[in-house]
mmCIF file of C-alpha atoms and ligand atoms in Angstrom:
data_model
loop_
_atom_site.group_PDB
_atom_site.id
_atom_site.type_symbol
_atom_site.label_atom_id
_atom_site.label_comp_id
_atom_site.label_asym_id
_atom_site.label_seq_id
_atom_site.Cartn_x
_atom_site.Cartn_y
_atom_site.Cartn_z
ATOM 1 C CA MET A 537 -0.060 -0.065 0.077
ATOM 2 C CA ARG A 538 1.396 3.605 -0.907
ATOM 3 C CA ARG A 539 -1.698 5.685 0.465
ATOM 4 C CA VAL A 540 -4.385 4.992 3.158
ATOM 5 C CA GLY A 541 -7.515 6.808 3.885
ATOM 6 C CA LEU A 542 -8.381 8.051 7.000
ATOM 7 C CA VAL A 543 -12.016 9.300 8.578
ATOM 8 C CA THR A 544 -13.227 9.757 11.734
ATOM 9 C CA SER A 545 -17.174 9.339 12.020
ATOM 10 C CA GLY A 546 -20.444 9.188 14.255
ATOM 11 C CA GLY A 547 -20.490 10.946 17.702
ATOM 12 C CA ASP A 548 -16.824 12.374 18.415
ATOM 13 C CA ALA A 549 -14.968 10.809 21.499
ATOM 14 C CA PRO A 550 -12.251 11.879 23.526
ATOM 15 C CA GLY A 551 -8.864 9.956 22.106
ATOM 16 C CA MET A 552 -10.048 10.201 18.538
ATOM 17 C CA ASN A 553 -7.079 12.662 17.744
ATOM 18 C CA THR A 554 -4.779 10.437 19.545
ATOM 19 C CA ALA A 555 -5.559 7.553 17.397
ATOM 20 C CA ILE A 556 -5.441 9.692 14.041
ATOM 21 C CA ARG A 557 -1.704 10.711 15.430
ATOM 22 C CA ALA A 558 -0.736 7.143 15.938
ATOM 23 C CA VAL A 559 -2.128 5.913 12.399
ATOM 24 C CA VAL A 560 -0.549 8.965 10.680
ATOM 25 C CA ARG A 561 2.994 8.386 12.140
ATOM 26 C CA SER A 562 2.941 4.513 12.177
ATOM 27 C CA ALA A 563 1.855 4.687 8.462
ATOM 28 C CA ASP A 564 4.699 7.470 7.911
ATOM 29 C CA ALA A 565 7.316 4.850 9.405
ATOM 30 C CA GLU A 566 6.544 2.298 6.988
ATOM 31 C CA GLY A 567 6.556 5.154 4.025
ATOM 32 C CA VAL A 568 2.873 5.108 3.381
ATOM 33 C CA ALA A 569 0.835 8.412 3.254
ATOM 34 C CA VAL A 570 -2.346 9.186 4.964
ATOM 35 C CA PHE A 571 -5.056 11.001 3.258
ATOM 36 C CA GLY A 572 -7.850 12.320 5.836
ATOM 37 C CA PHE A 573 -11.222 12.872 4.816
ATOM 38 C CA GLU A 574 -13.087 15.503 6.586
ATOM 39 C CA ASP A 575 -16.720 15.393 8.209
ATOM 40 C CA GLY A 576 -16.850 11.805 8.429
ATOM 41 C CA TYR A 577 -18.473 10.008 5.894
ATOM 42 C CA SER A 578 -19.726 12.959 4.183
ATOM 43 C CA GLY A 579 -16.186 13.913 3.192
ATOM 44 C CA LEU A 580 -15.312 10.583 2.262
ATOM 45 C CA ILE A 581 -18.414 10.708 -0.312
ATOM 46 C CA GLU A 582 -17.336 13.711 -1.913
ATOM 47 C CA GLY A 583 -13.618 12.722 -1.644
ATOM 48 C CA ARG A 584 -13.097 15.860 0.470
ATOM 49 C CA GLY A 585 -9.947 16.122 2.598
ATOM 50 C CA ARG A 586 -6.062 16.258 2.617
ATOM 51 C CA GLU A 587 -2.915 14.683 2.838
ATOM 52 C CA ILE A 588 -1.859 14.416 6.663
ATOM 53 C CA ALA A 589 1.839 14.075 7.048
ATOM 54 C CA ALA A 590 3.661 13.081 10.353
ATOM 55 C CA ARG A 591 4.259 16.808 11.414
ATOM 56 C CA ASP A 592 0.250 17.725 10.590
ATOM 57 C CA VAL A 593 -0.319 15.721 13.951
ATOM 58 C CA GLY A 594 1.802 17.533 16.257
ATOM 59 C CA ASP A 595 0.329 18.920 19.279
ATOM 60 C CA VAL A 596 -2.952 17.013 18.860
ATOM 61 C CA VAL A 597 -2.219 13.717 21.532
ATOM 62 C CA HIS A 598 -4.005 15.595 24.463
ATOM 63 C CA ARG A 599 -6.669 17.041 22.410
ATOM 64 C CA GLY A 600 -10.555 16.013 22.433
ATOM 65 C CA GLY A 601 -12.798 16.453 19.668
ATOM 66 C CA THR A 602 -11.173 15.348 15.941
ATOM 67 C CA MET A 603 -9.261 17.438 13.968
ATOM 68 C CA LEU A 604 -10.743 15.892 10.656
ATOM 69 C CA ARG A 605 -14.214 16.827 12.110
ATOM 70 C CA THR A 606 -17.123 14.364 12.177
ATOM 71 C CA ALA A 607 -20.569 14.026 10.972
ATOM 72 C CA ARG A 608 -23.695 11.903 10.449
ATOM 73 C CA CYS A 609 -24.131 11.076 6.820
ATOM 74 C CA PRO A 610 -27.328 8.843 6.081
ATOM 75 C CA GLU A 611 -26.310 8.445 2.525
ATOM 76 C CA MET A 612 -23.348 6.267 3.643
ATOM 77 C CA ALA A 613 -26.091 3.618 4.489
ATOM 78 C CA THR A 614 -27.226 3.712 0.808
ATOM 79 C CA PRO A 615 -25.655 1.623 -2.047
ATOM 80 C CA SER A 616 -25.261 4.743 -4.031
ATOM 81 C CA GLY A 617 -23.330 6.519 -1.154
ATOM 82 C CA GLN A 618 -21.063 3.536 -0.742
ATOM 83 C CA ALA A 619 -20.317 3.276 -4.414
ATOM 84 C CA LYS A 620 -19.560 6.923 -4.441
ATOM 85 C CA ALA A 621 -17.162 6.403 -1.463
ATOM 86 C CA VAL A 622 -15.498 3.521 -3.373
ATOM 87 C CA GLU A 623 -15.133 6.071 -6.334
ATOM 88 C CA ALA A 624 -13.597 8.966 -4.159
ATOM 89 C CA LEU A 625 -11.011 6.403 -2.585
ATOM 90 C CA ASN A 626 -9.862 5.449 -6.051
ATOM 91 C CA ARG A 627 -9.711 9.207 -7.042
ATOM 92 C CA VAL A 628 -7.467 9.983 -4.157
ATOM 93 C CA GLY A 629 -5.254 6.830 -4.582
ATOM 94 C CA ALA A 630 -6.020 5.634 -1.256
ATOM 95 C CA ASP A 631 -5.383 1.679 -1.221
ATOM 96 C CA GLY A 632 -7.273 1.281 1.985
ATOM 97 C CA LEU A 633 -9.123 2.917 4.650
ATOM 98 C CA VAL A 634 -9.077 3.310 8.549
ATOM 99 C CA VAL A 635 -12.557 4.254 10.098
ATOM 100 C CA ILE A 636 -12.392 5.676 13.592
ATOM 101 C CA GLY A 637 -16.060 5.753 14.944
ATOM 102 C CA GLY A 638 -18.827 3.794 16.752
ATOM 103 C CA ASP A 639 -21.078 1.111 15.966
ATOM 104 C CA GLY A 640 -22.571 2.893 13.163
ATOM 105 C CA SER A 641 -19.520 4.160 11.694
ATOM 106 C CA LEU A 642 -17.951 0.377 11.645
ATOM 107 C CA LYS A 643 -21.111 -0.775 9.940
ATOM 108 C CA GLY A 644 -20.247 1.943 7.249
ATOM 109 C CA ALA A 645 -16.653 0.314 7.127
ATOM 110 C CA HIS A 646 -18.041 -3.223 6.885
ATOM 111 C CA ALA A 647 -20.099 -2.161 3.890
ATOM 112 C CA LEU A 648 -17.074 -0.457 2.013
ATOM 113 C CA ALA A 649 -15.210 -3.740 2.778
ATOM 114 C CA ALA A 650 -17.999 -5.763 0.761
ATOM 115 C CA HIS A 651 -17.108 -3.540 -2.325
ATOM 116 C CA GLY A 652 -13.624 -4.764 -2.216
ATOM 117 C CA VAL A 653 -12.024 -1.834 0.077
ATOM 118 C CA PRO A 654 -9.470 -3.117 2.723
ATOM 119 C CA VAL A 655 -10.939 -1.314 5.761
ATOM 120 C CA ALA A 656 -9.413 -1.254 9.537
ATOM 121 C CA GLY A 657 -11.903 -0.289 12.122
ATOM 122 C CA ILE A 658 -10.717 1.433 15.619
ATOM 123 C CA PRO A 659 -13.723 1.661 18.143
ATOM 124 C CA ALA A 660 -14.534 5.161 19.462
ATOM 125 C CA SER A 661 -17.688 5.967 20.991
ATOM 126 C CA ILE A 662 -18.307 6.981 24.827
ATOM 127 C CA ASP A 663 -21.463 4.445 24.908
ATOM 128 C CA ASN A 664 -18.881 1.153 25.009
ATOM 129 C CA ASP A 665 -21.637 -0.494 22.888
ATOM 130 C CA ILE A 666 -19.388 -2.022 20.479
ATOM 131 C CA TRP A 667 -19.094 -5.586 20.430
ATOM 132 C CA GLY A 668 -15.702 -7.165 20.249
ATOM 133 C CA THR A 669 -13.535 -4.560 22.595
ATOM 134 C CA GLN A 670 -14.109 -4.440 26.182
ATOM 135 C CA MET A 671 -13.380 -0.418 26.041
ATOM 136 C CA SER A 672 -13.757 1.862 23.061
ATOM 137 C CA LEU A 673 -12.077 5.280 22.895
ATOM 138 C CA GLY A 674 -13.619 7.916 25.054
ATOM 139 C CA VAL A 675 -15.390 6.116 27.411
ATOM 140 C CA ASP A 676 -12.530 6.171 30.295
ATOM 141 C CA SER A 677 -12.493 10.135 29.667
ATOM 142 C CA ALA A 678 -16.411 10.447 29.602
ATOM 143 C CA LEU A 679 -16.526 8.584 32.858
ATOM 144 C CA ASN A 680 -13.988 10.795 34.391
ATOM 145 C CA THR A 681 -15.898 13.887 33.489
ATOM 146 C CA ILE A 682 -19.060 12.431 34.767
ATOM 147 C CA MET A 683 -17.391 11.661 38.138
ATOM 148 C CA GLU A 684 -15.648 15.281 38.409
ATOM 149 C CA ALA A 685 -19.251 16.682 37.827
ATOM 150 C CA ILE A 686 -20.802 14.481 40.613
ATOM 151 C CA ASP A 687 -18.328 15.032 43.243
ATOM 152 C CA LYS A 688 -19.054 18.557 42.715
ATOM 153 C CA LEU A 689 -22.749 17.938 43.129
ATOM 154 C CA ARG A 690 -22.344 15.896 46.113
ATOM 155 C CA ASP A 691 -20.949 19.124 47.888
ATOM 156 C CA THR A 692 -24.383 20.844 47.079
ATOM 157 C CA ALA A 693 -26.353 17.812 47.869
ATOM 158 C CA SER A 694 -25.029 17.140 51.259
ATOM 159 C CA SER A 695 -24.975 20.649 52.236
ATOM 160 C CA HIS A 696 -28.726 21.215 51.186
ATOM 161 C CA LYS A 697 -29.732 17.568 51.924
ATOM 162 C CA ARG A 698 -31.098 16.921 48.465
ATOM 163 C CA ALA A 699 -31.696 14.596 46.161
ATOM 164 C CA PHE A 700 -30.131 14.929 42.649
ATOM 165 C CA LEU A 701 -31.569 13.242 39.621
ATOM 166 C CA ILE A 702 -28.703 13.206 37.154
ATOM 167 C CA GLU A 703 -28.808 12.620 33.455
ATOM 168 C CA THR A 704 -25.885 10.849 31.482
ATOM 169 C CA MET A 705 -25.456 10.170 27.828
ATOM 170 C CA GLY A 706 -26.517 6.993 26.426
ATOM 171 C CA ARG A 707 -29.570 6.495 23.986
ATOM 172 C CA ASP A 708 -29.373 2.877 23.870
ATOM 173 C CA SER A 709 -26.675 2.054 26.166
ATOM 174 C CA GLY A 710 -26.646 2.135 30.040
ATOM 175 C CA TYR A 711 -22.755 1.523 30.415
ATOM 176 C CA LEU A 712 -21.891 5.019 31.449
ATOM 177 C CA THR A 713 -24.468 5.321 33.718
ATOM 178 C CA ALA A 714 -23.917 1.898 35.568
ATOM 179 C CA MET A 715 -20.378 2.511 35.742
ATOM 180 C CA ALA A 716 -21.253 6.047 37.174
ATOM 181 C CA GLY A 717 -23.377 4.682 39.720
ATOM 182 C CA VAL A 718 -20.616 2.540 41.463
ATOM 183 C CA ILE A 719 -17.730 4.983 41.093
ATOM 184 C CA CYS A 720 -19.977 8.139 42.369
ATOM 185 C CA GLY A 721 -21.742 6.397 45.262
ATOM 186 C CA ALA A 722 -25.180 6.626 43.625
ATOM 187 C CA GLU A 723 -28.685 5.189 45.138
ATOM 188 C CA LEU A 724 -29.933 4.144 42.049
ATOM 189 C CA VAL A 725 -29.221 3.867 38.213
ATOM 190 C CA VAL A 726 -31.872 4.051 35.646
ATOM 191 C CA VAL A 727 -30.757 2.555 32.393
ATOM 192 C CA PRO A 728 -32.301 1.460 28.973
ATOM 193 C CA GLU A 729 -32.078 -1.869 29.271
ATOM 194 C CA HIS A 730 -34.191 -2.157 32.434
ATOM 195 C CA GLU A 731 -37.468 -0.924 33.119
ATOM 196 C CA VAL A 732 -38.228 1.056 36.706
ATOM 197 C CA SER A 733 -41.498 2.383 37.716
ATOM 198 C CA LEU A 734 -41.569 5.846 39.412
ATOM 199 C CA VAL A 735 -42.875 4.116 42.596
ATOM 200 C CA GLU A 736 -39.858 1.773 42.762
ATOM 201 C CA VAL A 737 -37.658 5.102 42.379
ATOM 202 C CA GLY A 738 -39.637 6.770 44.678
ATOM 203 C CA GLU A 739 -39.512 4.150 47.603
ATOM 204 C CA ILE A 740 -35.723 3.606 47.257
ATOM 205 C CA VAL A 741 -34.944 7.435 47.674
ATOM 206 C CA GLU A 742 -37.508 7.525 50.387
ATOM 207 C CA SER A 743 -35.703 4.688 51.932
ATOM 208 C CA ALA A 744 -32.088 6.566 51.765
ATOM 209 C CA HIS A 745 -33.702 9.323 53.749
ATOM 210 C CA GLU A 746 -35.257 7.193 56.390
ATOM 211 C CA ARG A 747 -31.695 5.728 56.825
ATOM 212 C CA GLY A 748 -30.247 9.066 57.802
ATOM 213 C CA LYS A 749 -28.317 9.724 54.166
ATOM 214 C CA PRO A 750 -27.680 13.319 53.875
ATOM 215 C CA HIS A 751 -27.768 13.142 50.074
ATOM 216 C CA CYS A 752 -29.089 10.997 47.251
ATOM 217 C CA PHE A 753 -27.952 10.277 43.724
ATOM 218 C CA VAL A 754 -30.080 8.629 41.061
ATOM 219 C CA ILE A 755 -28.284 8.348 37.719
ATOM 220 C CA VAL A 756 -30.506 8.211 34.590
ATOM 221 C CA ALA A 757 -29.369 7.510 31.150
ATOM 222 C CA GLU A 758 -31.015 9.770 28.553
ATOM 223 C CA GLY A 759 -32.524 6.855 26.836
ATOM 224 C CA ALA A 760 -34.190 5.212 29.883
ATOM 225 C CA SER A 761 -37.801 4.747 29.847
ATOM 226 C CA ARG A 762 -38.102 7.174 33.020
ATOM 227 C CA ASN A 763 -36.468 10.554 32.474
ATOM 228 C CA VAL A 764 -34.956 12.797 34.979
ATOM 229 C CA ASP A 765 -37.856 15.468 34.880
ATOM 230 C CA GLU A 766 -40.595 12.935 35.606
ATOM 231 C CA ILE A 767 -38.610 11.615 38.246
ATOM 232 C CA CYS A 768 -38.133 14.692 39.946
ATOM 233 C CA GLU A 769 -41.767 15.481 39.663
ATOM 234 C CA HIS A 770 -42.850 12.412 41.176
ATOM 235 C CA LEU A 771 -40.060 12.856 44.118
ATOM 236 C CA THR A 772 -41.530 16.251 44.639
ATOM 237 C CA VAL A 773 -45.177 15.746 44.381
ATOM 238 C CA HIS A 774 -45.008 12.729 46.951
ATOM 239 C CA GLY A 775 -42.680 14.311 49.317
ATOM 240 C CA ILE A 776 -40.143 11.541 49.945
ATOM 241 C CA GLY A 777 -37.975 13.795 52.487
ATOM 242 C CA TYR A 778 -35.446 15.242 50.128
ATOM 243 C CA GLU A 779 -35.739 18.644 47.795
ATOM 244 C CA ALA A 780 -35.156 17.095 44.592
ATOM 245 C CA ARG A 781 -32.900 18.813 41.825
ATOM 246 C CA VAL A 782 -32.178 17.931 38.158
ATOM 247 C CA THR A 783 -28.549 17.839 36.331
ATOM 248 C CA LYS A 784 -28.271 17.178 32.703
ATOM 249 C CA LEU A 785 -24.691 16.765 32.004
ATOM 250 C CA GLY A 786 -25.377 16.645 28.269
ATOM 251 C CA HIS A 787 -22.407 17.065 25.859
ATOM 252 C CA VAL A 788 -19.837 18.101 28.423
ATOM 253 C CA GLN A 789 -19.305 14.025 28.763
ATOM 254 C CA ARG A 790 -18.280 13.870 24.879
ATOM 255 C CA GLY A 791 -15.417 16.599 25.151
ATOM 256 C CA GLY A 792 -12.272 17.323 27.003
ATOM 257 C CA SER A 793 -8.723 15.982 27.006
ATOM 258 C CA PRO A 794 -8.763 12.182 26.684
ATOM 259 C CA SER A 795 -7.400 10.527 29.859
ATOM 260 C CA ALA A 796 -4.150 8.505 30.476
ATOM 261 C CA PHE A 797 -6.167 5.299 29.721
ATOM 262 C CA ASP A 798 -7.597 6.611 26.387
ATOM 263 C CA ARG A 799 -4.328 8.254 24.909
ATOM 264 C CA LEU A 800 -2.488 4.600 25.513
ATOM 265 C CA LEU A 801 -5.425 2.848 24.008
ATOM 266 C CA ALA A 802 -5.654 5.182 21.215
ATOM 267 C CA SER A 803 -1.991 5.170 20.554
ATOM 268 C CA ARG A 804 -1.923 1.406 20.451
ATOM 269 C CA MET A 805 -5.004 0.851 18.644
ATOM 270 C CA GLY A 806 -4.039 3.180 15.908
ATOM 271 C CA ALA A 807 -0.532 1.757 15.499
ATOM 272 C CA ARG A 808 -1.786 -1.681 15.307
ATOM 273 C CA ALA A 809 -4.685 -1.054 13.125
ATOM 274 C CA THR A 810 -2.163 0.233 10.798
ATOM 275 C CA SER A 811 0.160 -2.455 11.033
ATOM 276 C CA GLU A 812 -2.742 -5.035 10.330
ATOM 277 C CA LEU A 813 -3.723 -3.309 7.340
ATOM 278 C CA LEU A 814 -0.319 -2.902 5.809
ATOM 279 C CA SER A 815 0.304 -6.689 6.234
ATOM 280 C CA GLY A 816 -2.804 -7.427 4.415
ATOM 281 C CA ARG A 817 -5.543 -7.882 6.929
ATOM 282 C CA VAL A 818 -8.753 -6.720 5.692
ATOM 283 C CA ASP A 819 -12.531 -5.937 7.121
ATOM 284 C CA PHE A 820 -11.460 -6.139 10.848
ATOM 285 C CA MET A 821 -11.623 -3.895 14.046
ATOM 286 C CA ILE A 822 -9.149 -3.742 16.587
ATOM 287 C CA GLY A 823 -10.535 -4.696 20.119
ATOM 288 C CA LEU A 824 -9.031 -4.732 23.473
ATOM 289 C CA ASP A 825 -9.428 -8.200 25.026
ATOM 290 C CA GLY A 826 -7.993 -7.932 28.738
ATOM 291 C CA ALA A 827 -4.391 -6.245 28.292
ATOM 292 C CA GLU A 828 -4.193 -7.338 24.805
ATOM 293 C CA LEU A 829 -5.148 -5.758 21.472
ATOM 294 C CA GLN A 830 -6.701 -8.243 19.032
ATOM 295 C CA PRO A 831 -8.070 -7.877 15.554
ATOM 296 C CA VAL A 832 -12.037 -8.971 15.400
ATOM 297 C CA ASP A 833 -13.941 -9.548 12.167
ATOM 298 C CA LEU A 834 -16.090 -6.685 11.387
ATOM 299 C CA ALA A 835 -18.890 -9.051 10.328
ATOM 300 C CA ASP A 836 -19.047 -10.083 13.933
ATOM 301 C CA VAL A 837 -18.857 -6.667 15.183
ATOM 302 C CA CYS A 838 -21.823 -5.587 13.345
ATOM 303 C CA ALA A 839 -23.728 -8.784 13.837
ATOM 304 C CA ARG A 840 -23.633 -8.106 17.722
ATOM 305 C CA THR A 841 -24.260 -5.816 20.350
ATOM 306 C CA ALA A 842 -22.000 -5.221 23.383
ATOM 307 C CA GLN A 843 -22.780 -6.574 26.840
ATOM 308 C CA SER A 844 -23.861 -3.202 28.790
ATOM 309 C CA GLY A 845 -22.565 -2.784 32.212
ATOM 310 C CA VAL A 846 -26.102 -3.452 33.749
ATOM 311 C CA ARG A 847 -24.215 -6.223 35.863
ATOM 312 C CA PHE A 848 -22.896 -3.417 37.841
ATOM 313 C CA MET A 849 -26.247 -1.882 38.580
ATOM 314 C CA GLU A 850 -26.715 -4.506 41.682
ATOM 315 C CA LEU A 851 -23.231 -3.432 43.080
ATOM 316 C CA THR A 852 -24.521 0.198 43.192
ATOM 317 C CA ARG A 853 -27.535 -0.786 44.899
ATOM 318 C CA MET A 854 -25.675 -2.950 47.599
ATOM 319 C CA LEU A 855 -22.988 -0.540 48.254
ATOM 320 C CA ALA A 856 -25.535 2.114 48.887
ATOM 321 C CA ARG A 857 -26.743 0.873 52.373
HETATM 322 P P1 ADP B 894 -21.708 6.116 15.763
HETATM 323 O O1 ADP B 894 -20.647 5.538 14.787
HETATM 324 O O2 ADP B 894 -21.161 7.049 16.688
HETATM 325 O O3 ADP B 894 -22.338 4.685 16.430
HETATM 326 P P2 ADP B 894 -23.955 6.683 13.769
HETATM 327 O O4 ADP B 894 -24.575 5.401 14.395
HETATM 328 O O5 ADP B 894 -24.545 7.882 13.713
HETATM 329 O O6 ADP B 894 -22.613 7.116 15.028
HETATM 330 O O7 ADP B 894 -23.594 6.365 12.689
HETATM 331 C C1 ADP B 894 -22.251 7.219 12.104
HETATM 332 C C2 ADP B 894 -22.453 7.318 10.362
HETATM 333 O O8 ADP B 894 -22.031 5.761 10.096
HETATM 334 C C3 ADP B 894 -23.874 7.278 9.824
HETATM 335 O O9 ADP B 894 -24.164 8.721 9.884
HETATM 336 C C4 ADP B 894 -23.885 6.611 8.538
HETATM 337 O O10 ADP B 894 -23.006 7.406 7.917
HETATM 338 C C5 ADP B 894 -22.823 5.176 8.866
HETATM 339 N N1 ADP B 894 -23.691 4.336 9.154
HETATM 340 C C6 ADP B 894 -24.578 3.821 10.329
HETATM 341 N N2 ADP B 894 -25.102 2.889 10.071
HETATM 342 C C7 ADP B 894 -24.817 2.529 8.660
HETATM 343 C C8 ADP B 894 -25.197 1.316 8.210
HETATM 344 N N3 ADP B 894 -26.160 0.390 8.385
HETATM 345 N N4 ADP B 894 -24.377 0.992 6.651
HETATM 346 C C9 ADP B 894 -23.611 1.598 6.205
HETATM 347 N N5 ADP B 894 -23.120 2.955 6.972
HETATM 348 C C10 ADP B 894 -23.784 3.431 8.391
HETATM 349 O O1 F6P B 895 -21.732 9.600 21.514
HETATM 350 C C1 F6P B 895 -22.771 8.368 21.630
HETATM 351 C C2 F6P B 895 -24.023 9.538 21.975
HETATM 352 O O2 F6P B 895 -23.509 10.090 23.103
HETATM 353 C C3 F6P B 895 -25.257 8.853 22.882
HETATM 354 O O3 F6P B 895 -25.047 8.406 23.835
HETATM 355 C C4 F6P B 895 -26.039 10.076 22.489
HETATM 356 O O4 F6P B 895 -27.432 9.707 22.394
HETATM 357 C C5 F6P B 895 -25.837 10.791 21.446
HETATM 358 O O5 F6P B 895 -24.238 10.233 20.970
HETATM 359 C C6 F6P B 895 -26.147 12.013 21.047
HETATM 360 O O6 F6P B 895 -25.415 12.362 19.816
HETATM 361 P P1 F6P B 895 -25.598 13.764 19.144
HETATM 362 O O7 F6P B 895 -26.399 14.732 20.245
HETATM 363 O O8 F6P B 895 -24.553 14.150 18.592
HETATM 364 O O9 F6P B 895 -27.009 13.434 18.049
#
């Protein structure tokens, strides 16, 4: 291979820039050029981008977001969009493509592999819902952001004896929420994978009050069947002891400097994806399995959904005594 394409797609995640740097520099070490497409698959379909040299990725190892920018691009899910992407790759002379993104983006990569494009995937999504890797890029950074925010809310909650209903990201995945429950000492987490009634939430919060807790945290994923506002209203109307307040953490969870864990993972995954691609492997993603990286087939990644962190829900409840 003389030149490979590179694209970041879907929701941005801390660590994407670190992975871009690793791909560019490890390709450079092998004398291979990298063409970076801008704005996710939209830029790929239009053949829009620029060559990125080793010096162009200076000073990005620690930056959040993505220097190539990202986008959602419904056209990429259509046969004509994919045909345009293949044409664009040929036009810019890219013999392969590295895709850094979430489960949707990896489906796009797998679709291009079906058109004969050698593709490598790097999992990046704060949702941690990608099958085939224990951790995706951005998850650890997002959890650290959530933890810092909830530690701050704890000061106010304890000072005022309040219950806080905190909304975390996760349209379909409760991973961040379930993990935040454990690491932030929540009373309860509410996730998309599990139904819970307002009455149950009310009883759990009331019981915390009766046990003399000076604060109470309920962490709720944005995609859960009960949202923070309706839970707050229920608690307020039924007078469960605490005054209740809502905090929606929103997109602050996706931004910021990648954590040490994410920088290391991104650097390792970027280098490994590149070396596997250059040695002829196709249609794969680099996954983390224990301490080791391993290539997994994109066909499997696209056909399955990751285990969410719901097994940690019980731990949150047990430790909240
Ligand atoms: P993420 O990659 O973060 O999960 P999305 O699910 O929004 O984000 O997917 C990002 C992009 O990947 C979509 O805008 C689309 O361009 C592409 N994509 C998603 N699903 C498919 C699919 N089934 N086939 C081809 N491309 C897809
Ligand atoms: O990056 C994943 C995610 O954060 C989901 O949890 C969330 O539902 C979605 O992205 C929201 O993204 P956007 O606001 O960019 O559509």
